[in-house]
Amino acid sequence: MPEYETALGASSLKDITLLGRDLAEDVMGSVGFGELAFWLATQRRPTPGETRVFEAVLAALADHGFTPTAIVSRLTLLSAPDSIQGALAAGLLGGGSRFLGVTEDCGRFLHAQLPADLPTDDAGWDELALAVVTAQREAQRFVPGLGHHVHKEGDPRTPRLFQIAAEENLYGPHLQLFAAIGRVHPRILGKTLPLNGAGVCGAALADLGLPLELLRGFALLARTAGLMGQLAEELRHPVGNEIFLSVDLHNRSVAPDPYEPPAQHSSDAEGGRHG
Amino acid sequence: MPEYETALGASSLKDITLLGRDLAEDVMGSVGFGELAFWLATQRRPTPGETRVFEAVLAALADHGFTPTAIVSRLTLLSAPDSIQGALAAGLLGGGSRFLGVTEDCGRFLHAQLPADLPTDDAGWDELALAVVTAQREAQRFVPGLGHHVHKEGDPRTPRLFQIAAEENLYGPHLQLFAAIGRVHPRILGKTLPLNGAGVCGAALADLGLPLELLRGFALLARTAGLMGQLAEELRHPVGNEIFLSVDLHNRSVAPDPYEPPAQHSSDAEGGRHG
Amino acid sequence: MPEYETALGASSLKDITLLGRDLAEDVMGSVGFGELAFWLATQRRPTPGETRVFEAVLAALADHGFTPTAIVSRLTLLSAPDSIQGALAAGLLGGGSRFLGVTEDCGRFLHAQLPADLPTDDAGWDELALAVVTAQREAQRFVPGLGHHVHKEGDPRTPRLFQIAAEENLYGPHLQLFAAIGRVHPRILGKTLPLNGAGVCGAALADLGLPLELLRGFALLARTAGLMGQLAEELRHPVGNEIFLSVDLHNRSVAPDPYEPPAQHSSDAEGGRHG
Amino acid sequence: MPEYETALGASSLKDITLLGRDLAEDVMGSVGFGELAFWLATQRRPTPGETRVFEAVLAALADHGFTPTAIVSRLTLLSAPDSIQGALAAGLLGGGSRFLGVTEDCGRFLHAQLPADLPTDDAGWDELALAVVTAQREAQRFVPGLGHHVHKEGDPRTPRLFQIAAEENLYGPHLQLFAAIGRVHPRILGKTLPLNGAGVCGAALADLGLPLELLRGFALLARTAGLMGQLAEELRHPVGNEIFLSVDLHNRSVAPDPYEPPAQHSSDAEGGRHG
């Protein structure tokens, strides 16, 4: 008979433990929600400074207004008002590569660039960043975390998160490299792009030592709180039906366009990803 | 052209606001994650006491080990490891009436029983609770929040949450009535049942003035942090494949059992719910 | 050690069976997809006539253009293009009480009204329908399946499905009662409403002897094919980003509106649903 | 004001069209569900032979017993019985790279290997297949569709689908190459592996000219019918609670294992996927 090990929640007749602690006595009333989320994900209790940086990241990522995920949650609530869990889940499903993925991509990217021996001063970081940006450019790939479609002159979250991390002595190599990329990239790209908020959040989460495979998950946790805000507002000041009608009433019926498969050896053929 | 109003996130070239505040300056670094979630859902900033009770509730509901939602998240990660958002969403979809719904049911139920003029002492609350339990019994309905399949002698979260709420002067009418139900129900039901943790959480959230329609949503927010813990543990100490095999290897193929529709006027016919 | 019984798929070294049949030899190549879905859900193989009515229902429910579910799937694909499963799942989550629920509500409602001894002629059905509509009106409840916001003079799917069911000798008591409701309701309601397509589909599915608890599921199955169409079109002729921008660019930031909980004994208090 | 074009469903006061056809008159009653799904996805009506191959693929992929997706759907129904859409959606979310992805991977892989000038006889296909398998081996990558953990001596679906495709004159280049891989791979790999059913389905779908980006979607459509079967069986012969208990009752509480981030320049660092 298999046994399933876990260090998370466990119950007996009289006790409930979580992460080896007594849930009622040692967690409830004394552990904040951000701290708890960090603890659950790493099985180690964060310091107050780590909690502050972590919660700053969650705040930065919680809500950005009418994003696709917010619209999706509101429309799902409109369509299935009996199922809050469905509206939340539908919203989270938009948390993929394009809108919420930058945080993870940036954290992973920066991590992959760090050498075993880290630079020890800004000049060293700039040198590393120059090599990184040059290599990406030569490979015709973007640098994750660079550029923003609205905040073209700078994303206000970025300097603030650098500052908070510095205050807590958590300005580690991922943030160092990210900052250096911000300094040097104009020399290679010929234009100045902002370091965006999603990217700096990925760098900060990586410096907190959180699992790189789960960085997107923290963005989703933050977004869950944001979607609760969206749903609460939708219940009181609904816009979902108006959004639906703005689309439905402006549909235009067109003739079918039969699909033709691409010719063999088309340029988007890339081989088996899992092959 | 319709306009869509929101008090949540908004961006311009240089600024990002959230709930009317400057996100970078006024929220990041100074607002905790539980506090932020409360604020987003109600559009009012909670007091420190409200935040403490709210975060105690979130801690109480975050993770209970190998619940169906946890198993579902782990199996979905096993099956689709490329999509953390899918694993989280799948887990949340189990947040329905049976496992996570008690919090909402209890909060709504208690609210519906409160008279315009509230009792002013324990005797008054006991009298109200006696009437409430008697009415439920006569209608052959359970009292939400009463009973637990493991903690038969008492759920340790319940007295702790009463205590925390009292410390913060947030022991309001929903908690009062719930406590009174705990005191009087043996007289009517003839046995002593524990007040369970999910129920007391619903009472506490209702006393915090949170929207009753969203109480399940707060349980889901708590659970999102718990599922992150489950997924993080699954990545390092996987049990998903063993769970899958424990089912798949013990399947037994049986002959089809052709479905017969129920006779007309069967007892489970209940009329159009939305009719 | 528990064993898990199933009559569905089973595999051994050389064989795969499904519903007790050899999948490769007896199912692949000879069983259509609608027929298979019916068989899987009921564990009995439908007749050709049953399959024709069932597939007519699936066609009627597959796609209705830019419904909330379609918009949600497209926006989720926009946001997470790496996860087709997420885009489909998000779309299905809108299949709740409001937009896709009528089929189930109508089937259940009609079933609940059928007496043990069924009428034997139109006059008898009309009498039953009069009683049913009168009772709903007195209870101030709608009759499921009656009325449509676009097809005010008649939903073209309704007479067609009646006709197909009649051709296949599958015009049973649920369709009989639904048709009678269509004939008599103006006498009680004082106006003529169309019998809508979602409703007649529910009646037809109930007459096919399908499980009432799963009628919504068949609407979701039909919708899955429709969502595949939506996603295929979105990949080639995208509108998702334009929909997103039409909302995001027309947002208007307003001041927070702090939530006030309802007074005690508000009229929407309804007691514990699962109490 | 933007307009949103679609060739799918459209409604006016009296009419409903789908793909430019009158839904009630031209689709309901005469178009099968598999045929309709193909038509929706490609906006062209398949021939009877194409429909037969397509439906054979859907049958092959519909259900494989207690897969993770089936278990997930059943547990979600257990936990949230009020939401069939949630149980279906949760099951589909497991349709990712590992369990349902082979169909898409194999179709894409084969397509990418096809030269502009196709071989004209088996010897030519074998030569191409030898080159393909050799290249994969040298790159230390698997060949998608090759191997099966149960059907080690051959997957019965594979020869059957080859046969059906041949009967319908739809044995195209993807199936040709896949068959050739089956013939030649032992020469390079030194052992004989079966061509699996998920792989041959991908080849057949690609030969039908279906969009490669959506091949996984067709597997999900098939699986939706399978999950309906799982849910229908769960409602009548439930195993979900027993599965849940088999895990929960065999949990073993262990001490937390604090997470240590990987060292810099760890071998799994791969750079920004979207960088």
Coordinates of N, CA and C in Angstrom, one line a residue, chain B residues 78-148:
Chain B
L78 N 0.9 16.6 -13.1 CA 1.5 15.4 -13.7 C 1.2 15.3 -15.1
S79 N 0.0 15.6 -15.5 CA -0.5 15.4 -16.8 C -0.2 16.5 -17.8
A80 N -0.1 17.7 -17.3 CA 0.2 18.9 -18.1 C 1.2 19.8 -17.4
P81 N 2.4 19.3 -17.3 CA 3.4 20.0 -16.5 C 3.8 21.4 -17.0
D82 N 3.4 21.6 -18.3 CA 3.7 22.9 -18.9 C 2.8 24.0 -18.5
S83 N 1.8 23.7 -17.7 CA 0.8 24.7 -17.5 C 0.4 24.8 -16.0
I84 N 1.2 25.6 -15.2 CA 0.9 25.8 -13.8 C -0.5 26.4 -13.6
Q85 N -0.8 27.3 -14.5 CA -2.2 27.9 -14.4 C -3.3 26.9 -14.5
G86 N -3.1 25.9 -15.3 CA -4.1 24.8 -15.4 C -4.2 24.0 -14.2
A87 N -3.0 23.7 -13.6 CA -3.1 22.9 -12.3 C -3.7 23.7 -11.2
L88 N -3.4 25.0 -11.1 CA -4.1 25.8 -10.1 C -5.6 25.9 -10.3
A89 N -6.0 26.2 -11.6 CA -7.4 26.4 -11.9 C -8.1 25.1 -11.7
A90 N -7.6 23.9 -12.1 CA -8.3 22.7 -11.9 C -8.5 22.4 -10.4
G91 N -7.5 22.7 -9.5 CA -7.7 22.6 -8.1 C -8.8 23.5 -7.6
L92 N -8.9 24.7 -8.0 CA -9.9 25.6 -7.5 C -11.3 25.2 -8.0
L93 N -11.4 24.5 -9.1 CA -12.7 24.1 -9.5 C -13.4 23.1 -8.6
G94 N -12.6 22.5 -7.7 CA -13.3 21.7 -6.7 C -13.8 22.5 -5.5
G95 N -13.7 23.8 -5.6 CA -14.1 24.6 -4.5 C -15.6 24.9 -4.6
G96 N -16.4 23.8 -4.6 CA -17.8 24.0 -4.7 C -18.6 23.7 -3.5
S97 N -19.8 23.3 -3.6 CA -20.7 23.2 -2.4 C -20.1 22.3 -1.3
R98 N -19.5 21.2 -1.7 CA -19.3 20.1 -0.7 C -18.0 20.4 0.1
F99 N -16.9 20.7 -0.5 CA -15.7 20.8 0.3 C -15.3 22.2 0.8
L100 N -15.5 23.2 -0.1 CA -15.1 24.5 0.3 C -16.4 25.4 0.6
G101 N -17.6 24.9 0.4 CA -18.8 25.7 0.4 C -19.3 26.0 1.8
V102 N -18.8 25.3 2.8 CA -19.4 25.5 4.1 C -19.1 26.9 4.6
T103 N -18.0 27.4 4.3 CA -17.7 28.8 4.8 C -18.8 29.8 4.3
E104 N -19.1 29.7 3.0 CA -20.1 30.6 2.5 C -21.5 30.2 3.0
D105 N -21.8 29.0 3.0 CA -23.1 28.5 3.5 C -23.4 29.0 4.9
C106 N -22.3 28.9 5.8 CA -22.5 29.2 7.2 C -22.7 30.7 7.3
G107 N -21.8 31.5 6.6 CA -22.0 33.0 6.7 C -23.3 33.4 6.2
R108 N -23.8 32.9 5.1 CA -25.1 33.3 4.6 C -26.2 32.9 5.6
F109 N -26.1 31.6 6.1 CA -27.2 31.1 6.9 C -27.3 32.0 8.2
L110 N -26.1 32.3 8.8 CA -26.2 33.1 10.0 C -26.8 34.4 9.8
H111 N -26.3 35.0 8.6 CA -26.8 36.3 8.3 C -28.3 36.4 8.2
A112 N -28.9 35.3 7.5 CA -30.3 35.2 7.3 C -31.1 35.1 8.6
Q113 N -30.5 34.6 9.6 CA -31.2 34.4 10.9 C -31.2 35.6 11.8
L114 N -30.4 36.6 11.5 CA -30.2 37.7 12.4 C -31.4 38.6 12.3
P115 N -32.0 38.9 13.5 CA -33.2 39.8 13.4 C -32.7 41.3 13.4
A116 N -33.6 42.2 13.0 CA -33.2 43.6 13.0 C -32.7 44.1 14.3
D117 N -33.4 43.7 15.4 CA -32.9 44.0 16.7 C -32.1 42.8 17.3
L118 N -30.9 43.0 17.5 CA -30.0 41.9 17.9 C -30.1 41.7 19.4
P119 N -29.9 40.5 19.9 CA -29.9 40.2 21.3 C -28.7 41.0 21.9
T120 N -28.8 41.3 23.2 CA -27.8 42.1 23.9 C -27.0 41.3 24.9
D121 N -27.5 40.0 25.2 CA -26.7 39.2 26.1 C -26.7 37.8 25.7
D122 N -25.9 37.0 26.4 CA -25.8 35.6 26.0 C -27.2 34.9 26.1
A123 N -28.0 35.2 27.1 CA -29.3 34.6 27.2 C -30.1 34.9 25.9
G124 N -30.0 36.1 25.5 CA -30.8 36.5 24.2 C -30.3 35.7 23.0
W125 N -28.9 35.6 22.9 CA -28.4 34.8 21.8 C -28.8 33.4 21.9
D126 N -28.8 32.8 23.1 CA -29.2 31.4 23.3 C -30.6 31.2 22.8
E127 N -31.4 32.1 23.2 CA -32.9 32.0 22.8 C -33.0 32.0 21.3
L128 N -32.3 32.9 20.6 CA -32.3 33.0 19.2 C -31.8 31.7 18.6
A129 N -30.6 31.2 19.1 CA -30.0 30.0 18.6 C -31.0 28.8 18.8
L130 N -31.6 28.8 19.9 CA -32.6 27.7 20.1 C -33.7 27.7 19.0
A131 N -34.2 28.8 18.7 CA -35.2 28.9 17.7 C -34.7 28.5 16.3
V132 N -33.4 28.9 16.0 CA -32.8 28.6 14.8 C -32.6 27.1 14.6
V133 N -32.0 26.5 15.6 CA -31.7 25.1 15.5 C -33.0 24.3 15.5
T134 N -34.0 24.7 16.2 CA -35.3 24.0 16.2 C -35.9 24.1 14.8
A135 N -35.9 25.2 14.3 CA -36.5 25.4 12.9 C -35.8 24.5 11.9
Q136 N -34.5 24.5 12.0 CA -33.7 23.7 11.0 C -34.1 22.2 11.2
R137 N -34.2 21.8 12.5 CA -34.5 20.4 12.7 C -35.9 20.0 12.2
E138 N -36.8 21.0 12.5 CA -38.2 20.7 12.0 C -38.2 20.6 10.5
A139 N -37.4 21.4 9.8 CA -37.4 21.4 8.4 C -36.5 20.2 7.9
Q140 N -35.9 19.4 8.8 CA -35.0 18.3 8.5 C -33.8 18.8 7.7
R141 N -33.3 19.9 8.1 CA -32.1 20.5 7.5 C -31.0 20.6 8.5
F142 N -29.7 20.4 8.0 CA -28.6 20.5 8.9 C -28.4 22.0 9.2
V143 N -27.7 22.2 10.3 CA -27.2 23.6 10.6 C -25.8 23.7 10.0
P144 N -25.6 24.6 9.0 CA -24.2 24.7 8.4 C -23.2 25.1 9.5
G145 N -22.0 24.4 9.4 CA -21.0 24.7 10.3 C -20.9 23.8 11.6
L146 N -21.9 22.9 11.7 CA -22.0 22.1 12.8 C -21.6 20.6 12.4
G147 N -20.6 20.1 13.1 CA -20.1 18.7 12.8 C -18.9 18.7 12.0
H148 N -18.1 17.7 12.3 CA -16.8 17.5 11.6 C -16.5 16.0 11.6

